[in-house]
Coordinates of C-alpha atoms in Angstrom, one line a residue:
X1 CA -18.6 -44.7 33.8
X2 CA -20.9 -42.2 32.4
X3 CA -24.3 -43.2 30.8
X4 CA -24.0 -41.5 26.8
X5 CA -27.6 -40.6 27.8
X6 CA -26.4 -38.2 31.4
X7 CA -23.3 -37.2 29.0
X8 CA -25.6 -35.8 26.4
X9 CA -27.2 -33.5 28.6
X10 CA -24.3 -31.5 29.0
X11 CA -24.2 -30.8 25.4
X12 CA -21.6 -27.9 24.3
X13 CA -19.3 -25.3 26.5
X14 CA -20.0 -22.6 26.7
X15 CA -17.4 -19.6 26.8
X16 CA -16.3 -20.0 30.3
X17 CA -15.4 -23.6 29.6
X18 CA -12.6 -21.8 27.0
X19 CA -9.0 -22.4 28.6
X20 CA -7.7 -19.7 30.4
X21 CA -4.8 -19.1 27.8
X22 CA -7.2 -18.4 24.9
X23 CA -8.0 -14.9 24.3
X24 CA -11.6 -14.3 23.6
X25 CA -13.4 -10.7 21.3
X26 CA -16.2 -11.2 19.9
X27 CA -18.2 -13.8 18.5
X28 CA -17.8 -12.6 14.7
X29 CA -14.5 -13.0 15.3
X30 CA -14.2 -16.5 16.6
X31 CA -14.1 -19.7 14.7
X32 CA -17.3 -21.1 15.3
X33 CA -18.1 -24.5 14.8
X34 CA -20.6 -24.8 11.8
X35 CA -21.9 -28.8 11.4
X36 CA -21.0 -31.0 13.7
X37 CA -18.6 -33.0 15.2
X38 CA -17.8 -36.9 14.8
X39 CA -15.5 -39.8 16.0
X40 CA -14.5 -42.3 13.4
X41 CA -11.8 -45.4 12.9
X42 CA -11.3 -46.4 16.0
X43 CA -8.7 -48.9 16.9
X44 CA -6.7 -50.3 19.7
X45 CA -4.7 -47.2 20.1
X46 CA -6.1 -44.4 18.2
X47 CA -9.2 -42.6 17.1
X48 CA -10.4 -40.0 13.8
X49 CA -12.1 -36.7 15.3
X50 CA -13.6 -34.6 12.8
X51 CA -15.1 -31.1 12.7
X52 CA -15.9 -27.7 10.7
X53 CA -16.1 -24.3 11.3
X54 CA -16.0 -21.3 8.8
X55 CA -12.8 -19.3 9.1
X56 CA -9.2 -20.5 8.7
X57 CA -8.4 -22.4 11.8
X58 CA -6.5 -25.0 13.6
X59 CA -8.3 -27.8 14.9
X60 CA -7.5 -28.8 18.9
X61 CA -8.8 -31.5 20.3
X62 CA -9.2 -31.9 24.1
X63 CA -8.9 -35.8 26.0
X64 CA -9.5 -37.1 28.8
X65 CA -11.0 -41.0 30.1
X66 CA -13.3 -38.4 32.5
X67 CA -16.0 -36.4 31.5
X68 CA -15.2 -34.0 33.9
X69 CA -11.8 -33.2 32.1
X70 CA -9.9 -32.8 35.3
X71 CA -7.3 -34.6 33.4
X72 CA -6.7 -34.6 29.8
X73 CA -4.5 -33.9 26.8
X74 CA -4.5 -31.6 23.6
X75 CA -3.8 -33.0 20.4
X76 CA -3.3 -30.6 16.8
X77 CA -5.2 -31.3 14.2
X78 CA -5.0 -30.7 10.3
X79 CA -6.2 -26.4 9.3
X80 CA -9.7 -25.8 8.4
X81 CA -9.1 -24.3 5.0
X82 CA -11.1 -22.9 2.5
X83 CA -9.4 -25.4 0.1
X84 CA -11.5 -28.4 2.4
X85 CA -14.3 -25.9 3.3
X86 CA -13.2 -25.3 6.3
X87 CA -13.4 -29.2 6.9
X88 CA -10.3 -30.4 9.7
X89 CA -9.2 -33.6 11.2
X90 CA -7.1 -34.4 14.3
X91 CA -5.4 -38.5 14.4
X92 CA -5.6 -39.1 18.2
X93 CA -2.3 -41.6 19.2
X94 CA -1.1 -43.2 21.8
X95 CA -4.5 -44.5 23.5
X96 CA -5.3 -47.5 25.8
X97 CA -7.3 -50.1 24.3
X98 CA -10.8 -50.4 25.1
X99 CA -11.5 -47.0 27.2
X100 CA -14.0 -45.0 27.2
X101 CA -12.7 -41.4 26.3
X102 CA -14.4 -37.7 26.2
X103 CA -13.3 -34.8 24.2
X104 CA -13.8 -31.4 23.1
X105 CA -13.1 -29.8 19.6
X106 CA -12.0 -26.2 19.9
X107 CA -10.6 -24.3 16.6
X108 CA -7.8 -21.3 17.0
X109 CA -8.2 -18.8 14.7
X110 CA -5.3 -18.4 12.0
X111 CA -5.2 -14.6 11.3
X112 CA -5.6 -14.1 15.1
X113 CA -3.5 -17.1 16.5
X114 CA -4.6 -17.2 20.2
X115 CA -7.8 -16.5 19.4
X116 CA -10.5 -19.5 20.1
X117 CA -13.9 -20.7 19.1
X118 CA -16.7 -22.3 21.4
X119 CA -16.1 -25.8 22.3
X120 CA -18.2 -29.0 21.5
X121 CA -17.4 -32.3 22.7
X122 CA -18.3 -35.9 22.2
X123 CA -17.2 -39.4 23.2
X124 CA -15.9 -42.5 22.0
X125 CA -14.8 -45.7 23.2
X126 CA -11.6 -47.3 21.2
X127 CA -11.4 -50.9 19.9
X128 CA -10.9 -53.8 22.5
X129 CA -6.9 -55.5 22.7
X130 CA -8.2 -58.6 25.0
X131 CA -11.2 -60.6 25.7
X132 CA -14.2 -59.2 26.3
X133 CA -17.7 -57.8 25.4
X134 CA -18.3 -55.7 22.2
X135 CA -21.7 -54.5 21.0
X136 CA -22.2 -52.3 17.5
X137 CA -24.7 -51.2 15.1
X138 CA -24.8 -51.5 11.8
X139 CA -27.2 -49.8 9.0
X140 CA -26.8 -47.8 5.6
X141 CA -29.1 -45.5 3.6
X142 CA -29.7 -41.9 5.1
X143 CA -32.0 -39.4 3.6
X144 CA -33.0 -41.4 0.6
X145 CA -35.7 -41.2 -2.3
X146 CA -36.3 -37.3 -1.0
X147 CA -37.3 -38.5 2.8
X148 CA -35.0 -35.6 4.4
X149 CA -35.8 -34.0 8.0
X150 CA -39.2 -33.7 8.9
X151 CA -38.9 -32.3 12.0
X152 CA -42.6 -32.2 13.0
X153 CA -41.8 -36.8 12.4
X154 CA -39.5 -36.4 14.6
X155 CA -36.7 -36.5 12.3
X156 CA -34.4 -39.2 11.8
X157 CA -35.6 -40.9 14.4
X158 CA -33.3 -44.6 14.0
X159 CA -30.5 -42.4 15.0
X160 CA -32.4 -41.7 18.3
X161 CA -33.1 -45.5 18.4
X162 CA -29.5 -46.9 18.1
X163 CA -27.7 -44.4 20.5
X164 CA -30.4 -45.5 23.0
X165 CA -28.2 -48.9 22.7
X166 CA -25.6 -47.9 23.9
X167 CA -23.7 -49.0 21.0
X168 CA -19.5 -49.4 21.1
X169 CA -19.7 -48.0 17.3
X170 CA -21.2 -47.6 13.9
X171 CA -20.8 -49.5 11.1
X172 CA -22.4 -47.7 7.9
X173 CA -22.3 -49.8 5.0
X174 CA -22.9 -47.2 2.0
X175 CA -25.7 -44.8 0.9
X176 CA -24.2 -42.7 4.1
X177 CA -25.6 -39.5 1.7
X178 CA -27.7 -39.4 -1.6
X179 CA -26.0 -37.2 -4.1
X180 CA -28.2 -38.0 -6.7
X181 CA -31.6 -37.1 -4.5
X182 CA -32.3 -33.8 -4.2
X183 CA -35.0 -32.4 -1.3
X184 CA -37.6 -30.9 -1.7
X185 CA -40.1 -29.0 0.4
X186 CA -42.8 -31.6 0.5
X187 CA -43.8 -35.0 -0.4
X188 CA -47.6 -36.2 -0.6
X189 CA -47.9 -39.4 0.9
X190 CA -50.3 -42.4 0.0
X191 CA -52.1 -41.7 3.5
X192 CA -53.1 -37.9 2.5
X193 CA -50.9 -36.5 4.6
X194 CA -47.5 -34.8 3.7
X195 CA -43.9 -35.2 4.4
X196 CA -42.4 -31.7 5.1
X197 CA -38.6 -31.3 4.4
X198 CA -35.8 -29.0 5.9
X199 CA -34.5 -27.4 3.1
X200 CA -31.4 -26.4 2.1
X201 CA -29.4 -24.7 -1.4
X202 CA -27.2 -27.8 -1.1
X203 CA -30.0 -30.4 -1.6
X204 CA -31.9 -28.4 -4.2
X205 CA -30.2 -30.4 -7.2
X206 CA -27.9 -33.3 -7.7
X207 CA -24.4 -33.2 -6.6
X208 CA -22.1 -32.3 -9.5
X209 CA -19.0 -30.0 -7.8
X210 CA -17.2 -31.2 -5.0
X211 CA -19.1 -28.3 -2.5
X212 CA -22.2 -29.8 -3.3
X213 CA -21.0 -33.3 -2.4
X214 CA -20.0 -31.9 0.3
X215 CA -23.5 -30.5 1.1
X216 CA -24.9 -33.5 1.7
X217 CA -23.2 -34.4 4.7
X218 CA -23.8 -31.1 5.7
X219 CA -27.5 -31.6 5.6
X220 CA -27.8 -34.8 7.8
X221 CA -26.4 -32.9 10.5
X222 CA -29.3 -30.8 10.6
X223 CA -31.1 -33.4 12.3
X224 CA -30.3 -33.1 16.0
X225 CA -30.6 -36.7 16.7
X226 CA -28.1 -37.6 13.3
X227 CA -26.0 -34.7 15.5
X228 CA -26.2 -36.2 18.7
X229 CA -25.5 -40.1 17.7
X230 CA -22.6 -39.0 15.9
X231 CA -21.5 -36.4 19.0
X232 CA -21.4 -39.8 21.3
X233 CA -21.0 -43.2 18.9
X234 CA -17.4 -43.7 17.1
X235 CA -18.1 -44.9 13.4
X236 CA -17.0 -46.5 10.1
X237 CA -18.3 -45.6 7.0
X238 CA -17.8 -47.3 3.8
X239 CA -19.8 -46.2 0.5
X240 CA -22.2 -47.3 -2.4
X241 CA -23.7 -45.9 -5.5
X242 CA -25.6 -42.6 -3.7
X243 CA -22.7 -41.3 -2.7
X244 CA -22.1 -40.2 -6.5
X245 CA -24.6 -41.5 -8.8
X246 CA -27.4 -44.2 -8.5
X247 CA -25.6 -47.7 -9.8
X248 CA -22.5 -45.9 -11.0
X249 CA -19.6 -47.4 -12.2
X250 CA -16.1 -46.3 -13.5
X251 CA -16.2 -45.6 -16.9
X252 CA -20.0 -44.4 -17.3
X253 CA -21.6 -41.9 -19.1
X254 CA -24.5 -40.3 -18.0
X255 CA -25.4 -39.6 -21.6
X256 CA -29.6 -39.6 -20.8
X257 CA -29.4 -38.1 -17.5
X258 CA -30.5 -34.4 -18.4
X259 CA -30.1 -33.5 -14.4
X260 CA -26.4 -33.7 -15.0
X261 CA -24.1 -31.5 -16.8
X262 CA -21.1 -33.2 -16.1
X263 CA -21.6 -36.7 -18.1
X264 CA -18.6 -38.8 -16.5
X265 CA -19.2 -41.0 -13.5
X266 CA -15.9 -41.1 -12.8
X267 CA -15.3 -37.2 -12.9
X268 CA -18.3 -37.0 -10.4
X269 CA -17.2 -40.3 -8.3
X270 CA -13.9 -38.2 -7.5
X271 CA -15.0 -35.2 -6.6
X272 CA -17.5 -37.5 -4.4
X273 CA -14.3 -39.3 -2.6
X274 CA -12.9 -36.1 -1.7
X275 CA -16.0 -35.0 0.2
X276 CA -16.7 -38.3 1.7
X277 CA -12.6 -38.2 2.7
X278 CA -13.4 -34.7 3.9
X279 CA -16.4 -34.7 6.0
X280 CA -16.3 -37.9 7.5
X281 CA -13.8 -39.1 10.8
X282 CA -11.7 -41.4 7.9
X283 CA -8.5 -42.5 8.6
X284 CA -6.8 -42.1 4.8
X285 CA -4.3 -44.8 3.6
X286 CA -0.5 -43.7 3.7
X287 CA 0.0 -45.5 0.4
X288 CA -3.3 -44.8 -1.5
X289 CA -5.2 -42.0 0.1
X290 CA -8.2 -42.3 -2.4
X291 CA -8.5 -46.3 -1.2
X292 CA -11.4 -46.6 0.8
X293 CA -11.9 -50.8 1.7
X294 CA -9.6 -51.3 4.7
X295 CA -9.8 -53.5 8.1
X296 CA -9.6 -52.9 11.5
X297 CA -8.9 -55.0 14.4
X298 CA -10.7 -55.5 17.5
X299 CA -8.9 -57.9 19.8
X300 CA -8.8 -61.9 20.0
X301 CA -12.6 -61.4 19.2
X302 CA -13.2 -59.5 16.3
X303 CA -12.0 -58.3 12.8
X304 CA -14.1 -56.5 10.7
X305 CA -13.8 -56.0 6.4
X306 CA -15.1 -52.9 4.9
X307 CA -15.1 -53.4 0.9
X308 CA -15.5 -50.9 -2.2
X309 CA -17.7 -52.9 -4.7
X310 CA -18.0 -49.4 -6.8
X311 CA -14.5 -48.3 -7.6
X312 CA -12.9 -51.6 -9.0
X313 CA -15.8 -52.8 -10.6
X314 CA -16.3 -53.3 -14.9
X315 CA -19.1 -51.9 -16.5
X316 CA -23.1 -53.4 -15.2
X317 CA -24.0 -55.4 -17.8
X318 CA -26.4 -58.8 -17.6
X319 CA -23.4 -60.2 -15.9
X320 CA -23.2 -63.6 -17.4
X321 CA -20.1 -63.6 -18.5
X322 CA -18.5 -67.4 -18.2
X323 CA -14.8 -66.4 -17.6
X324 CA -13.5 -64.1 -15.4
X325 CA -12.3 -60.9 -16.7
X326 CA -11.6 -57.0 -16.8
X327 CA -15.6 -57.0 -17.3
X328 CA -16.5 -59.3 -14.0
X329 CA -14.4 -57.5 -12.0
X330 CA -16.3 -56.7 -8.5
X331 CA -14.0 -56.1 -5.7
X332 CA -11.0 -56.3 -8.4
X333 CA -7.8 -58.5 -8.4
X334 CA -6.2 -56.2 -5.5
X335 CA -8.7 -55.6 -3.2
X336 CA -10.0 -59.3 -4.0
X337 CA -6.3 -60.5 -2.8
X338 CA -6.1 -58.4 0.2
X339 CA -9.1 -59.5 1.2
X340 CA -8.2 -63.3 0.7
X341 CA -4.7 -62.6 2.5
X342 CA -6.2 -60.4 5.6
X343 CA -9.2 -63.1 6.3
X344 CA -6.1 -65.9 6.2
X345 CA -4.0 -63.6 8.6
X346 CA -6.9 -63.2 11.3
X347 CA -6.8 -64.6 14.1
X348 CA -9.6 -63.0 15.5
X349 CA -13.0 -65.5 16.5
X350 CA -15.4 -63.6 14.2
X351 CA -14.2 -62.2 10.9
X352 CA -17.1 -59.4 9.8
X353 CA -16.9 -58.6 6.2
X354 CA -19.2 -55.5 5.7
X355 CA -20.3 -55.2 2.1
X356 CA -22.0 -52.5 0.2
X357 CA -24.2 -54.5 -1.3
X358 CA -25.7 -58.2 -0.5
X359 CA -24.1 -61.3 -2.5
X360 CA -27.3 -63.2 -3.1
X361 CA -30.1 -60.5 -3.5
X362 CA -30.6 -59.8 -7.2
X363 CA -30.2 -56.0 -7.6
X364 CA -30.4 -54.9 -10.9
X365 CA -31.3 -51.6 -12.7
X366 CA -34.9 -50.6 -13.1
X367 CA -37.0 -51.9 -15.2
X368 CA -34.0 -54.1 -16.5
X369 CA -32.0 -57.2 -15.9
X370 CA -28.5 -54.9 -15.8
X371 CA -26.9 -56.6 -12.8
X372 CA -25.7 -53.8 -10.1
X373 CA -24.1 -56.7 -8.2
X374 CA -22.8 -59.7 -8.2
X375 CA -26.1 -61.5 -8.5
X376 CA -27.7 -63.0 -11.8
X377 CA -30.3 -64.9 -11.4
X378 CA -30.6 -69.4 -11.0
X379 CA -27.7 -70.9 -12.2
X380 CA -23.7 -71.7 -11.8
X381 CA -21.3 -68.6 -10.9
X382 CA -21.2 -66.2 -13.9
X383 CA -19.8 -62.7 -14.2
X384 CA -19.0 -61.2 -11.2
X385 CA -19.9 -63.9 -9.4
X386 CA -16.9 -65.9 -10.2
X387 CA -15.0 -63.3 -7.4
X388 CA -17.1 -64.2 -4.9
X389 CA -16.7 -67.7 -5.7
X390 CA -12.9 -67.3 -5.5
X391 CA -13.3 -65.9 -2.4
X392 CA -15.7 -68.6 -0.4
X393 CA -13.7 -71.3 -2.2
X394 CA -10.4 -69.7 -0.8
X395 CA -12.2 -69.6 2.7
X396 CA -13.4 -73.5 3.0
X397 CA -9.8 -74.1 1.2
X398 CA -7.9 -72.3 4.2
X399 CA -10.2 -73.8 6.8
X400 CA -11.2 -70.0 8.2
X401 CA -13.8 -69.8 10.8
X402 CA -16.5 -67.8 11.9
X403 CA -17.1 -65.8 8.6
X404 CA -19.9 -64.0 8.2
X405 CA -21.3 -60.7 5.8
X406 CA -23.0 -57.6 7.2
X407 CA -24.7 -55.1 4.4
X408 CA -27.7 -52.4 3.3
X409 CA -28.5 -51.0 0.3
X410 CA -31.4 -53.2 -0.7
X411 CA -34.0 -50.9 2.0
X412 CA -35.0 -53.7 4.5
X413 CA -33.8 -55.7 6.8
X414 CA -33.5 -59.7 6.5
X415 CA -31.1 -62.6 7.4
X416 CA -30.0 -64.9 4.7
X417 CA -28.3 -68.3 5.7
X418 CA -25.9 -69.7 2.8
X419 CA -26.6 -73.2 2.5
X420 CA -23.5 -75.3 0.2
X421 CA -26.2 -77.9 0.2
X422 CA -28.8 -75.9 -1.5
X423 CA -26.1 -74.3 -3.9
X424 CA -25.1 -74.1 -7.7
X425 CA -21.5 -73.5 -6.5
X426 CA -20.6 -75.8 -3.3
X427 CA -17.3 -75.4 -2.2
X428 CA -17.7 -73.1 0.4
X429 CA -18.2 -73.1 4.0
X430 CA -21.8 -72.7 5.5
X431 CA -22.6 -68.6 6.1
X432 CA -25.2 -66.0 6.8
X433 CA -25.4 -62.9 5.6
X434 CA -27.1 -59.9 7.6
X435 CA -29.2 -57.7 5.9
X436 CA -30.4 -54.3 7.6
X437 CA -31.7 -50.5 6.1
X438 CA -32.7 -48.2 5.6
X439 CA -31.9 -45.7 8.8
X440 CA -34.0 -42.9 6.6
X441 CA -34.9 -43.6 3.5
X442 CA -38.0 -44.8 1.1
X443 CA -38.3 -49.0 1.6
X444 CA -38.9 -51.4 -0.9
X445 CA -38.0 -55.3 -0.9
X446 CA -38.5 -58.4 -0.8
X447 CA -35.8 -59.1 -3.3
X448 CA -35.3 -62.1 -5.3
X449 CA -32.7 -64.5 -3.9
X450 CA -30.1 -65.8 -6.4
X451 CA -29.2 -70.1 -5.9
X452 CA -26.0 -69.6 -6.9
X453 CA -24.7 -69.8 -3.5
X454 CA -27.8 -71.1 -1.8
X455 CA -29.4 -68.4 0.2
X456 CA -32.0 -69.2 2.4
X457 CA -34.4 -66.6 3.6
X458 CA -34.9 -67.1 7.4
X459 CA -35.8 -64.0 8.4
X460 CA -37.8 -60.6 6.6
X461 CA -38.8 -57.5 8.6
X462 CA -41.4 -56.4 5.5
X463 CA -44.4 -57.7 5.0
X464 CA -44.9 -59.0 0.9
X465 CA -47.4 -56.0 0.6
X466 CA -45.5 -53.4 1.6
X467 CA -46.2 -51.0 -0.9
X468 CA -42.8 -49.5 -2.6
X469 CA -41.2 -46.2 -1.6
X470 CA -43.1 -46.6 2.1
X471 CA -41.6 -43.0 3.9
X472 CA -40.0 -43.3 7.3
X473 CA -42.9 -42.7 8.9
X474 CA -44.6 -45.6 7.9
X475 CA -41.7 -47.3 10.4
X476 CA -40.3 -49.8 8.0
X477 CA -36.4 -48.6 8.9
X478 CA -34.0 -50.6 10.5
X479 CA -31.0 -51.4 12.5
X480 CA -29.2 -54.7 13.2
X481 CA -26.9 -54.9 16.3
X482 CA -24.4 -57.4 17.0
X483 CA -23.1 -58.6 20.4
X484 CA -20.2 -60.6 21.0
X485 CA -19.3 -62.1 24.0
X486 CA -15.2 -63.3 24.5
X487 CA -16.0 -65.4 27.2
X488 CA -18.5 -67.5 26.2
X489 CA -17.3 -67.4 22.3
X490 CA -21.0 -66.3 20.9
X491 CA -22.0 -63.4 18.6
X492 CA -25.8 -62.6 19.1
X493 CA -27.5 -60.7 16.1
X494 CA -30.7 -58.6 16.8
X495 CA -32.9 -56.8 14.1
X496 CA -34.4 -53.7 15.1
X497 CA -37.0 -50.9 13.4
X498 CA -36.8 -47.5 14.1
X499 CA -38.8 -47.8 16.9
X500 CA -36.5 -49.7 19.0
X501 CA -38.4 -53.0 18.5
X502 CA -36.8 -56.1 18.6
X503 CA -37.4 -58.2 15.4
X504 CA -35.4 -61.0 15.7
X505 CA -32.3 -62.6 17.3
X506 CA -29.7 -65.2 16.5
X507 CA -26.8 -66.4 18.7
X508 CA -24.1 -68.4 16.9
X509 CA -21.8 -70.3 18.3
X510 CA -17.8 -70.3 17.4
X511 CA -16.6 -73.0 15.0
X512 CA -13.1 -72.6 16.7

């Protein structure tokens, strides 16, 4: 098999690579490929390929398990219209479990059918169906608190650090863009020197239209090694507040915002879902194409969760409410039971739930105790803590093994072990919940830790004095990686920083 780091020198095709059947005039003419290319939602037997070019097009993908291509297969994708932006995806089917596959995007122009634009390609490797060996990333927060591409930093360099792991995939737990954080040209730092951003029209203000949602995907691709990791490294993005609006929730009105002429957080959070739909290798649900929290299934060893804590959730408040109601809701009564039922239907070893946002980290709105999750400070299960007591009390109820929460958003990285012993609320299964972020974004943290469900800190990758808002380059971003190995039923999780240092490892052994 290939090494992703011999396949990425041979970058895109050039116009000879073009198959012999496609008609080729002049490069005005041709649908060019304009952003980038990705590979998302892998499972057992299919894949999510995404691209965008600028013209009306039809997407064609290219496969083959060689990266010579001696051997491969086309599949159609969805049009490029100007509806989308020219955004296109193409649902690969039919694939063997656990291969390692290469292919090339090519759009065919539709005013001149026959006519085809240059070729880019990528690689992916789909979800395992039997025992084995599985290694992924996981991370959030890109380009946040005005830290864009400094290319003279060397970019976004965590990007550069995790494809050097040869990862089998992504998992991006939220803040994948920030709507809400504009770029601009330069940034002054505490050190005297200054941060120098790429700059683009669609990161001059915050996102209001759907195009300018859509803008901020656009602009992490500018980074070549944000390009590159995507090009080779299958992912699964789920999102958080920056995605629309910092600690949005359904129902709010941005009444003192004076950056926003559209007041509704809900108005804004849909245009937001249709470019994070759009610009990002997302399978959509046949039933509810705007429903984001879904699973996906990696063999006998892993399942992994991805929730929406934004789109179900009541209004922030202080979150102390003592019975559950439409005002606690977190996850909400649906998602809540199809979590409950999918984690009682696993019978994978290790059951992953990748959340948004941390369960015992107190996150709350600045300067102010409005909770922006579940926690609440000391004390029993209040507000919408009372879901995620339903939920752990379900688990240790239903005897389920081996479940454990990955998660961002907080801007460091840090493992929490859930201790019943040490809890307000008890009836739960011991747990730990991995912490990691941001890939490229300000840092801040420690947080507070909540007793409800008895966190304890074991590990922190931040000193105490790190000063808030430290930029990139200060090289407080980070990474976690998971390994799990079938055959000797462990899962070993590693913190790294951006500089591809190891932080800290734990190997846990399965209950069952």
């Amino acid at each position: 098999m290939i090494k992703r780091r011999q396949f990425l020198q041979l970058g895109s095709i050039g116009i000879a690579s073009v198959p012999a059947s496609a008609s080729i005039s002049a490069l005005s003419q041709r649908p060019e490929i304009q952003t980038g290319i990705s590979s998302g939602d892998v499972s057992q037997n299919g894949a999510v390929i995404w691209g965008r070019t600028e013209k009306p097009s039809l997407m064609w993908v290219e496969l083959s398990k060689d990266p010579d291509f001696k051997q491969s297969l086309r599949f159609a994708g969805t049009a490029a219209l100007k509806e989308t932006d020219f955004n296109a995806k193409t649902y690969l089917r039919g694939l063997n479990p656990a291969q390692q596959y290469f292919y090339r995007v090519q759009f065919e122009s539709l005013d001149k059918p026959g006519l085809f634009g240059d070729i880019h390609q990528g690689q992916f490797k789909t979800a395992h169906k039997d025992t084995g060996r599985i290694r992924f990333c996981w991370s959030g927060d890109t380009a946040g608190q005005g830290y864009g591409i400094d290319s003279s930093r060397g970019g976004m360099h965590s990007y550069a650090e995790m494809l050097k792991r040869e990862p089998d995939f992504l998992v991006h737990c939220g803040d994948l863009i920030y709507a809400d954080g504009p770029i601009p040209s330069e940034i002054n730092l505490k050190d005297g020197s200054t941060w120098k951003n790429v700059e683009t029209q669609g990161k001059s203000k915050v996102a209001e239209t759907t195009q300018e949602f859509r803008e901020n995907y656009y602009y992490n691709f500018l980074d070549p090694k944000f390009r590159q990791f995507h090009q080779q490294v299958a992912s699964y993005q789920q999102w958080d507040d920056h995605e629309v609006v910092n600690n949005w929730y359904p129902g709010e009105q941005l009444l003192d915002d004076k950056r926003y002429t559209v007041k509704s957080a809900s108005l804004l959070a849909e245009r937001a879902r249709h470019a994070l739909l759009e610009c990002n290798p997302i399978s959509l649900n046949a039933k509810d194409p705007r429903r984001i929290y879904r699973k996906v299934s990696h063999g006998p060893m892993l399942d992994i969760f991805f929730l929406d804590m934004r789109s179900y959730r009541g209004p922030n408040s202080l979150n102390r409410q003592e019975k559950a109601s439409a005002e606690t809701a977190f996850l909400g009564e649906e998602q809540l039971q199809w979590l409950e039922q999918s984690l009682a239907d696993s019978k994978a070893s290790w059951k992953i739930i990748a959340s948004d946002m941390p369960l015992g980290l107190r996150v709350t709105e600045w300067q102010s105790e409005v909770a922006e999750n579940a926690a609440n400070g000391d004390g029993p299960a209040l507000g919408r803590e009372l879901e995620i007591a339903h939920l752990l009390e379900f688990i240790a109820k239903k005897d389920i093994h081996n479940v454990h929460f990955i998660t961002a958003d907080v801007h460091y990285c840090a493992s929490h072990y859930y201790n019943p012993n040490k809890a307000q609320f008890k009836n739960f299964k011991p747990f730990w919940e991995f912490v990691s972020g941001p890939l490229h974004a300000g840092s801040f943290g420690p947080g507070e830790l909540d007793n409800t469900f008895g966190p304890e800190l074991i590990f922190k990758g931040i000193p105490d004095d790190m000063p808030p808002n430290s930029p990139p380059s200060d090289n407080y971003q980070f990474f976690g990686e998971i390994e799990i190995d079938g055959f000797e039923n462990t899962m070993t999780v590693k913190h790294f920083n951006r500089l591809g240092k190891e932080l800290w490892r734990k190997t846990l052994r399965s209950e069952a």
